[in-house]
XYZ file of C-alpha atoms in Angstrom:
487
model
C 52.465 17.680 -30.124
C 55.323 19.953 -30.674
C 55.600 21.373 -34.919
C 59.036 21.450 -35.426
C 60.294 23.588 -39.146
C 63.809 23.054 -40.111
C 65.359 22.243 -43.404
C 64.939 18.517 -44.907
C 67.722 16.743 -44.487
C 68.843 14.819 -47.832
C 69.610 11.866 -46.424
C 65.899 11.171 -46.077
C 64.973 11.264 -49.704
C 63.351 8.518 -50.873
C 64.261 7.108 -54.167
C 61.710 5.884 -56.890
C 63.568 2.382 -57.340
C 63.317 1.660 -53.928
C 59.564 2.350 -53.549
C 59.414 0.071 -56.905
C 60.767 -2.462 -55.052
C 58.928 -2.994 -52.155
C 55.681 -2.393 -54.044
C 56.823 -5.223 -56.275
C 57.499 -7.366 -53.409
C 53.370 -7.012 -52.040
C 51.883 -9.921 -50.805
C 48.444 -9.681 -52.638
C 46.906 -12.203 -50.219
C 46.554 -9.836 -47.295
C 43.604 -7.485 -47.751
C 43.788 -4.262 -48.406
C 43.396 -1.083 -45.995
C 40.528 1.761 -45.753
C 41.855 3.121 -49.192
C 40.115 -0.319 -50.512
C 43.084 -0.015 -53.300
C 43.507 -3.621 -54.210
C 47.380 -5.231 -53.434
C 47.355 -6.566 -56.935
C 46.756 -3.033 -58.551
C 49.493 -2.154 -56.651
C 52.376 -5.080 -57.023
C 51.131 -5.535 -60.442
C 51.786 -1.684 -61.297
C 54.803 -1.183 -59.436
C 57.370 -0.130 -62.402
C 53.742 2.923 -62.864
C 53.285 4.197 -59.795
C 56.610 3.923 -58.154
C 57.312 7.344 -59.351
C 54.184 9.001 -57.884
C 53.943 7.125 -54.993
C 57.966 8.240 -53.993
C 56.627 11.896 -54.691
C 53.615 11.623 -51.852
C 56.367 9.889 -49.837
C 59.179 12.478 -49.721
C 56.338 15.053 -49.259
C 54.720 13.730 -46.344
C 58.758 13.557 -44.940
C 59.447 17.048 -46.250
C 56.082 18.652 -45.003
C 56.041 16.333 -41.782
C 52.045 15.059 -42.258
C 50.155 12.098 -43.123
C 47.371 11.804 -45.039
C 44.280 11.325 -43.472
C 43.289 8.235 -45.464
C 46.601 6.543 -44.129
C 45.648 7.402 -40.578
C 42.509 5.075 -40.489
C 42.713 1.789 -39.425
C 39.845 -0.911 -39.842
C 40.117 -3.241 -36.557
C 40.111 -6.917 -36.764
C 39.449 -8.877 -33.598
C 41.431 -11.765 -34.261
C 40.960 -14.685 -30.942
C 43.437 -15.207 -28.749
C 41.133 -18.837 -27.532
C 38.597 -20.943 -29.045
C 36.113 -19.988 -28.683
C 36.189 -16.201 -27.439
C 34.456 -15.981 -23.614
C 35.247 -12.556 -22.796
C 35.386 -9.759 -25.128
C 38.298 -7.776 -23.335
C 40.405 -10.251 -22.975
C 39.956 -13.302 -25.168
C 40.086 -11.075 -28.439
C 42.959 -9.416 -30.142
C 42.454 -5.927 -31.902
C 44.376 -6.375 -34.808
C 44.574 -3.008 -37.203
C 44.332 -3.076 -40.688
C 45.890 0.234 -42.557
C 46.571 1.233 -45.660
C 49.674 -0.512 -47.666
C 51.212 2.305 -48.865
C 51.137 3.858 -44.982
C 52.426 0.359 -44.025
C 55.143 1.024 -46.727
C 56.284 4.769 -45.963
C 56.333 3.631 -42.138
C 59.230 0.865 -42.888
C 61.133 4.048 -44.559
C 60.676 5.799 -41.732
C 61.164 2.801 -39.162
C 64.667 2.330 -40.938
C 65.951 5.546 -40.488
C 65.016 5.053 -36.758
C 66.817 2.285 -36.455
C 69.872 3.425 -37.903
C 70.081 5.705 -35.089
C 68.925 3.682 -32.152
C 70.322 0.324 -33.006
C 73.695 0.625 -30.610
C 71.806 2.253 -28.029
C 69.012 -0.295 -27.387
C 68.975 -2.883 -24.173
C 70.928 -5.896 -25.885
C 68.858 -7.976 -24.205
C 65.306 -6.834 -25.902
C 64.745 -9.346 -28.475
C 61.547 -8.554 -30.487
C 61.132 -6.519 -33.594
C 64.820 -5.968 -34.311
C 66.733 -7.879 -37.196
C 68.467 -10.976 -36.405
C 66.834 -11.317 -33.557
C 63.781 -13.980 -32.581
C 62.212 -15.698 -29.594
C 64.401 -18.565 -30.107
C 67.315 -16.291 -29.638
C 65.243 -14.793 -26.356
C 64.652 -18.021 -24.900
C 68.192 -19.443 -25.595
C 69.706 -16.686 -24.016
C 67.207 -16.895 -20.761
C 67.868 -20.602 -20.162
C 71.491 -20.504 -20.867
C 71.315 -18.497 -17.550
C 68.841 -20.679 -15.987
C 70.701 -23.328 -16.666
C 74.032 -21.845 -15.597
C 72.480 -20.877 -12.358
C 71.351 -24.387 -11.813
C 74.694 -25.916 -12.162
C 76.300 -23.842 -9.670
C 73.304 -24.415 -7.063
C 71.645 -21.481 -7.271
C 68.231 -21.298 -7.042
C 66.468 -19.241 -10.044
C 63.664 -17.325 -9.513
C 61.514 -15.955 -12.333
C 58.642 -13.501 -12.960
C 56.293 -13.318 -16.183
C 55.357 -9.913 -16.770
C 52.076 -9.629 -18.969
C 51.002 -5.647 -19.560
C 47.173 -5.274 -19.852
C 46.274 -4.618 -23.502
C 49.703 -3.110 -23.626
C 49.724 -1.647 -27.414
C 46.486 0.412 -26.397
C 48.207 2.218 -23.643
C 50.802 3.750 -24.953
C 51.126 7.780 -24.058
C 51.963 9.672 -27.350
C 53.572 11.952 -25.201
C 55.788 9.733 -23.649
C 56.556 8.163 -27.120
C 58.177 11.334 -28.847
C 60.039 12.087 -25.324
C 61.992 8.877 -25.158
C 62.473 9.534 -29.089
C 64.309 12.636 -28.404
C 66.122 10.989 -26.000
C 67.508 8.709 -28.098
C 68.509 11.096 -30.706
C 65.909 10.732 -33.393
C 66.283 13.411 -36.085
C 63.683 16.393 -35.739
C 62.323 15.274 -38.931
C 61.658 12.037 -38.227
C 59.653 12.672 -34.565
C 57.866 15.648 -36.584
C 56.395 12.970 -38.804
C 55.973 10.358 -36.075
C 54.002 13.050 -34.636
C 51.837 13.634 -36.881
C 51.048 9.444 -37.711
C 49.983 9.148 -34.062
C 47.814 11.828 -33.472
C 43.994 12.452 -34.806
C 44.021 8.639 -35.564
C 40.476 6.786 -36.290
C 39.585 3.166 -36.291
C 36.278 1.518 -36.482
C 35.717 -2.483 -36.175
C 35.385 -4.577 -39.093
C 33.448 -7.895 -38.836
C 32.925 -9.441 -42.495
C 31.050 -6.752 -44.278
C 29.972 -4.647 -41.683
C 31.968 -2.009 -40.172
C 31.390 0.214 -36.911
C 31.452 3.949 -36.528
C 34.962 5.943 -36.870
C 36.555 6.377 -33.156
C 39.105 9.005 -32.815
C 41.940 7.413 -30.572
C 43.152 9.485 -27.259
C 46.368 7.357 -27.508
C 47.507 3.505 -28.100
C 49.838 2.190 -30.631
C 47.822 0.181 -33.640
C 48.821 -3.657 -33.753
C 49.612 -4.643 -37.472
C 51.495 -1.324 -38.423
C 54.923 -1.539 -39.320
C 55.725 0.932 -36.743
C 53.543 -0.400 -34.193
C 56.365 -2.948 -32.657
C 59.364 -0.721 -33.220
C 57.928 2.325 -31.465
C 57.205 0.066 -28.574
C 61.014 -1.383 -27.928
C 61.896 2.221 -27.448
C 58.901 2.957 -25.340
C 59.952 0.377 -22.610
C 63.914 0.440 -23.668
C 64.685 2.440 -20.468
C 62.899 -0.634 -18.180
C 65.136 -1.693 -16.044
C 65.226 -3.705 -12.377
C 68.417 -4.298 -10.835
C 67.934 -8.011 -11.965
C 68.650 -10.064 -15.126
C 65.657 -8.632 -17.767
C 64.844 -10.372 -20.989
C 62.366 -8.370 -23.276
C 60.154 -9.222 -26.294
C 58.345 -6.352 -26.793
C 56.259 -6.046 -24.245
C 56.502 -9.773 -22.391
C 59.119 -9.008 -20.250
C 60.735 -11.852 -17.743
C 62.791 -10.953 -14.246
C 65.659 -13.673 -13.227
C 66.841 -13.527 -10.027
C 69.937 -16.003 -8.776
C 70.513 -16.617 -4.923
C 72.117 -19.742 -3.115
C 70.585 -20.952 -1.007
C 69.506 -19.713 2.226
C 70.338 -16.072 1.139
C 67.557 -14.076 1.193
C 65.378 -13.087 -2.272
C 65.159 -9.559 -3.298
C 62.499 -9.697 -6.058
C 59.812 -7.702 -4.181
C 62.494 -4.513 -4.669
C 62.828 -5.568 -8.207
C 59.367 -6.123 -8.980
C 58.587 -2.695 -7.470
C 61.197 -0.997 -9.733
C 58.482 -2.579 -12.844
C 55.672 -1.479 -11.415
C 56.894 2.226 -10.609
C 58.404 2.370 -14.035
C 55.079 1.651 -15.159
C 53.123 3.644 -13.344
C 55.405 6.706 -14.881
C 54.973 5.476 -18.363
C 51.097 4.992 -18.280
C 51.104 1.250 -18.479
C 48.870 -1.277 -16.554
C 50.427 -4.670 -15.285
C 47.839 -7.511 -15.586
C 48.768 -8.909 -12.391
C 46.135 -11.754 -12.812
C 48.451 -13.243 -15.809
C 51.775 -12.379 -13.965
C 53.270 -15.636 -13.232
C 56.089 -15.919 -10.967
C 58.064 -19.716 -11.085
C 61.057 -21.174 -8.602
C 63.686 -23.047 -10.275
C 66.074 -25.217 -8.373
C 66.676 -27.297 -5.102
C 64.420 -24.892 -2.798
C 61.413 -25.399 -0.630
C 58.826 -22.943 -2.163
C 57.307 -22.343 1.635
C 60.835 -20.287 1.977
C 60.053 -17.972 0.497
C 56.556 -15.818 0.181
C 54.827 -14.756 -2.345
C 54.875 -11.289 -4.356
C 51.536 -9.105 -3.106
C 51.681 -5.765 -4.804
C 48.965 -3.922 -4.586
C 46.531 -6.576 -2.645
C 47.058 -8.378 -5.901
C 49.173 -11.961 -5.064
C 51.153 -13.602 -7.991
C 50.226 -16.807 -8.534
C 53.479 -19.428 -8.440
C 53.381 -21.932 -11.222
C 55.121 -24.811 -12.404
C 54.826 -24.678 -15.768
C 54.307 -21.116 -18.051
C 53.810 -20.951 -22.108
C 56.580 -18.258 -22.633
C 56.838 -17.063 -25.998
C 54.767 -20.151 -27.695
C 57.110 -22.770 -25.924
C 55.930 -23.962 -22.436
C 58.982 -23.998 -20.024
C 58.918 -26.447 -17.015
C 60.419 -25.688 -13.793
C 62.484 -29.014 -13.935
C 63.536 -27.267 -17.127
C 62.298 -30.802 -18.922
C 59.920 -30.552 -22.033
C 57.384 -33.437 -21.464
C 54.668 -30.334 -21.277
C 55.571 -28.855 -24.214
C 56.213 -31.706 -26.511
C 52.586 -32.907 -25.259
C 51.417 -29.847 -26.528
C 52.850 -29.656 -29.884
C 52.016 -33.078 -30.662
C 48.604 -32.417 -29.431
C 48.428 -29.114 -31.869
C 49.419 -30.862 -34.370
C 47.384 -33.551 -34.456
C 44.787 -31.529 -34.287
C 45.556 -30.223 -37.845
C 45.828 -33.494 -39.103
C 41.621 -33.164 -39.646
C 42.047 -31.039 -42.613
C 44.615 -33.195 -44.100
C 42.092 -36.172 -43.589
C 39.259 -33.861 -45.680
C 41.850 -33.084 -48.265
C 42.282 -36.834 -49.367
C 38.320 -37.112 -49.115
C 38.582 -34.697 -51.764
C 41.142 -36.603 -53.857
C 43.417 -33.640 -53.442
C 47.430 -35.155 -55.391
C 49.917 -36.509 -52.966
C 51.741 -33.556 -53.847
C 49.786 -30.974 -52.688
C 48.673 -32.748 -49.613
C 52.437 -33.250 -48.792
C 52.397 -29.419 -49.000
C 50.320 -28.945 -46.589
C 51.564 -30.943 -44.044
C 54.761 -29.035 -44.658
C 53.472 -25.894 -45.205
C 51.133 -26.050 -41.959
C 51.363 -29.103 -39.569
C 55.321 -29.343 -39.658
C 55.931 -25.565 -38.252
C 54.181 -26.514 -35.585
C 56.705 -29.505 -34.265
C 59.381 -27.469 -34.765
C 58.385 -24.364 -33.625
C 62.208 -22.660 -31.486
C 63.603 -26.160 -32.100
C 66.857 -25.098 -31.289
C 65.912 -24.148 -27.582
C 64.791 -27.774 -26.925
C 65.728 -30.256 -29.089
C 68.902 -30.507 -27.439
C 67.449 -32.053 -23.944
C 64.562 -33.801 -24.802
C 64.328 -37.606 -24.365
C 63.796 -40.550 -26.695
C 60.226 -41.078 -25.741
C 59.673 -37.187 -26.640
C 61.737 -37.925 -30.093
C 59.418 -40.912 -30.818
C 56.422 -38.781 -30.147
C 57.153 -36.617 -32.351
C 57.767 -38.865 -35.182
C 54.635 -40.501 -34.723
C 52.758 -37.308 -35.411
C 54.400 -37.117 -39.249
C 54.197 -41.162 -39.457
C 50.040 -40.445 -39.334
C 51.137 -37.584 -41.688
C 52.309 -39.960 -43.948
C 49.885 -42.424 -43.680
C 46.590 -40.512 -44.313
C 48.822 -38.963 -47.532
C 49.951 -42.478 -48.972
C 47.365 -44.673 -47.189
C 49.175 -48.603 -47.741
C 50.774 -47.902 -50.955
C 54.170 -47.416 -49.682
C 55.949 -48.340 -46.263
C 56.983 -45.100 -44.673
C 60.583 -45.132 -44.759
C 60.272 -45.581 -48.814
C 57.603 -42.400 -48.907
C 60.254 -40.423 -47.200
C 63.325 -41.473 -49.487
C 60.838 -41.001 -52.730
C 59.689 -37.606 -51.868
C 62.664 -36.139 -49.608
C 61.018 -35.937 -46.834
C 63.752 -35.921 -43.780
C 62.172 -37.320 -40.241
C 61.736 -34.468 -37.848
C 65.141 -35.552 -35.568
C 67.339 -34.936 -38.937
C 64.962 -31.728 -39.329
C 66.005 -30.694 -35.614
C 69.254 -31.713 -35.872
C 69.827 -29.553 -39.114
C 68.289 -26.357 -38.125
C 70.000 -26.562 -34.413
C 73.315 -26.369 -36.413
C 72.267 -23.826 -38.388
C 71.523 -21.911 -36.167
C 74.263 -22.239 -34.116
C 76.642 -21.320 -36.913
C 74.856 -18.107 -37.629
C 75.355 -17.446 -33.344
C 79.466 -18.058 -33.716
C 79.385 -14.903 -36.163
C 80.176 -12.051 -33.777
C 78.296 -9.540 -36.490
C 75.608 -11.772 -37.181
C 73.908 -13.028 -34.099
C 73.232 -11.676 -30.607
C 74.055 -14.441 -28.831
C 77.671 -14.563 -29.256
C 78.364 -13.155 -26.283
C 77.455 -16.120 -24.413
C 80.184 -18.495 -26.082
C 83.317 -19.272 -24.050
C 86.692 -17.959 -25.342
C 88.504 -19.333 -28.188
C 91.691 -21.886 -27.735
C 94.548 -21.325 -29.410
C 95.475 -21.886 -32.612
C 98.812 -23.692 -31.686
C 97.109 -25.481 -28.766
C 94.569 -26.716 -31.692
C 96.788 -27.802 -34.057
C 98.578 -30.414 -32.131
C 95.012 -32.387 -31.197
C 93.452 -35.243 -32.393
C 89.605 -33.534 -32.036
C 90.630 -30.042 -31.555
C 87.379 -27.534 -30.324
C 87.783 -24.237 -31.507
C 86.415 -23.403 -28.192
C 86.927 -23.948 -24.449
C 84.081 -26.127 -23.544
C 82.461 -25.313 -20.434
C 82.276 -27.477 -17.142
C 78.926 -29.552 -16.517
C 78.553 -30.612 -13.570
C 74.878 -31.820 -14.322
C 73.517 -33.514 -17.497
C 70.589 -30.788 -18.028
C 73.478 -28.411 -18.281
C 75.337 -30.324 -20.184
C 72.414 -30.992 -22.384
C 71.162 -27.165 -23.211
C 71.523 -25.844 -26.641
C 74.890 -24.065 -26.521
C 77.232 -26.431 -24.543
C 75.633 -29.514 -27.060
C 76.204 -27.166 -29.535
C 80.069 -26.497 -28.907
C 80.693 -30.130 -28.381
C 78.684 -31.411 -31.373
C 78.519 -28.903 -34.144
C 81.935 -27.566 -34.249
């Protein structure tokens, strides 16, 4: 790695009241790093050891190195299925580091991202600010669903990278950040966090020997995510890309009986990552056809003598996505999920836990759950869906309050909406924050605005023009709902 000397630049002084404050703002549940220093000792002594802590971080800046102790990681392999079958691929390695590392590296990762936030693909959606998978998969279906409506046929590929954080190329990494304008300082430092790192596993109380890492990126540092959007920033196809880190999902639009060309597309991914060191997993690259089209058209991808297996249906960041473009799949699987989780509520009144604190939980933990990216499909899904859904929090209620009360007068006593107002409420919300042009990264995708005179003389004026459906799925998806019935 290159050792680059120049004078420190001001404007990356760290202040003691900001280190204060996000030592203040610990979360003394997580466990600490290799240092063993306890969270509490740290949140609780913030106003203490703000001052000496901003001095080791505006050192380590100046003098472009990390301590050893904050370049150790202990590795938590955290299951990825229940149970674990195969070590390589069932587990995820999962790296615990030091808080105060984790702490310098959002410093850092902010001044990074003051310089690469205009210059980043606008359509990479993970592990920038205002941006989530709901926006992702809004954004991907709008086009789906677009292309449907006009009779285009959509075809889609999954990409999954094998074990992607563990083969990224240091090299490579301080390249692209030079490319993208990253102050000397900065890279000199990034430098020096990435290289001569050790890790050892950590299961319970026992703990492997130190391994001195080649290369990789370590999951569960702050910098960790960020370094890989710019890493695979520069990957593109020639087709429609949506990125989340590292899933990354092809669209391809064609009428029919014109020919497909996502073989040349696909090969542009796999080139690109054969120059940037990475490894598709071809056996979980899925590959789906949306749309009025005989599947027997067209072939199948072989790259490599490795064939990509066609599916129907494909979880795609948490929410499984039908190629009807219905949700019967995934509101089985929520419901299922969360009635799963309705066990520990069950032992919880066997322990005569309050109605209170059970009613946490459920809200706390089983509730995410059926409302996990709501937004993307509460919009479309049918009455038998909505009504499978309630009946989830109705056994909720009823292992909380047992006969006592009916459930409609449980709800109105302890404010507890039913999940369609829940939907309904965060659906607007969100939508409101996506009609902000500086707010949201989806406002590109809303029609034009009418004007104001044209407005003014209607009865139900739209602020927008709302866009022809010829189909009710279209009709249906989140943002032309949205137009017509949150405005």
């Amino acid at each position: 790695m290159p050792c680059i000397a120049e004078h420190f630049n001001d404007d990356f002084i760290i202040e003691p009241f900001a280190v204060e404050k996000k030592l203040s703002y610990i979360n003394v549940r997580k466990s600490s790093g290799p240092d063993s220093i306890p969270n509490w000792v740290l949140r609780d002594n913030s106003l203490w050891l703000a001052e000496p802590v901003c001095a080791i971080f505006n050192v380590s800046l100046r003098e472009g190195v990390v301590p050893t102790v904050w370049k150790q990681a202990n590795v938590v392999p955290i299951p990825k299925t229940h149970p674990p079958i195969v070590i390589e691929s069932d587990l995820r390695p999962i790296s615990l580091t030091c808080t105060l590392s984790k702490i310098l590296e959002s410093f850092v990762g902010c001044h990074i991202i003051e310089t690469v936030r205009n210059k980043l693909d606008k359509r990479q959606y993970g592990a920038l600010k205002g941006r989530s998978t709901t926006h992702a998969l809004i954004d991907l279906l709008h086009h789906w669903h677009h292309a449907l409506d006009n009779n285009e046929t959509v075809r889609a590929i999954f990409i999954d990278y094998a074990k992607a954080f563990d083969h990224v190329d240091h090299s490579t990494v301080v390249r692209k950040l030079y490319d993208f304008g990253v102050h000397n300082v900065l890279i000199r430092w990034v430098c020096s966090f990435l290289t001569q790192r050790v890790q050892r596993v950590k299961l319970s109380d026992c703990f492997s020997e130190w391994l001195l890492l080649k290369g990789s990126m370590p999951q569960g540092t702050w910098l960790g995510p960020l370094i890989f959007v710019l890493l695979i920033d520069d990957l593109s196809t020639g087709c429609m890309l949506h990125k989340f880190i590292d899933d990354s999902t092809l669209s391809e639009f064609f009428k029919k009986g014109e020919p497909s060309s996502m073989d040349v597309y696909f090969n542009n991914v796999v080139e690109w990552s054969r120059a940037n060191l990475m490894n598709i997993n071809y056996k979980k690259t899925k590959e789906m056809l949306l749309g009025a089209v005989n599947s027997n058209e067209i072939s199948q991808l072989i790259v490599d003598g490795n064939t990509i297996a066609r599916v129907s249906v494909y979880k795609l960041l948490g929410v499984h996505v039908e190629c009807n473009l219905k949700w019967s799949s995934h509101v089985d699987y929520i419901c299922a999920k969360a009635s799963s989780r309705l066990f520990f509520l069950k032992q919880l009144k066997k322990c005569s836990t309050s109605i209170a604190d059970m009613l946490h939980f459920y809200i706390a933990v089983i509730r995410p759950v059926l409302e996990y990216a709501c937004p993307v499909w509460h919009t479309s899904i049918t009455n038998e869906q909505c009504h499978h859904l309630e009946s989830v929090q109705r056994r909720a209620v009823y292992i909380i309050n047992g006969l006592t009360n009916d459930y409609t007068t449980f709800c109105i006593i302890n404010n507890l909406p039913s999940l369609y107002e829940r939907r309904c409420d965060l659906s607007k919300r969100f939508f409101n924050n996506s009609v902000l042009p500086s707010a949201s990264c989806l406002h590109y995708l809303l029609p034009s605005r009418r004007d104001t005179d044209v407005i003014a003389k209607l009865r139900n004026p739209n602020v927008y023009c709302l866009p022809t459906a010829r189909t009710e799925r279209y009709k249906h998806s989140f943002l032309n709902f949205a137009l017509e019935h949150f405005m």
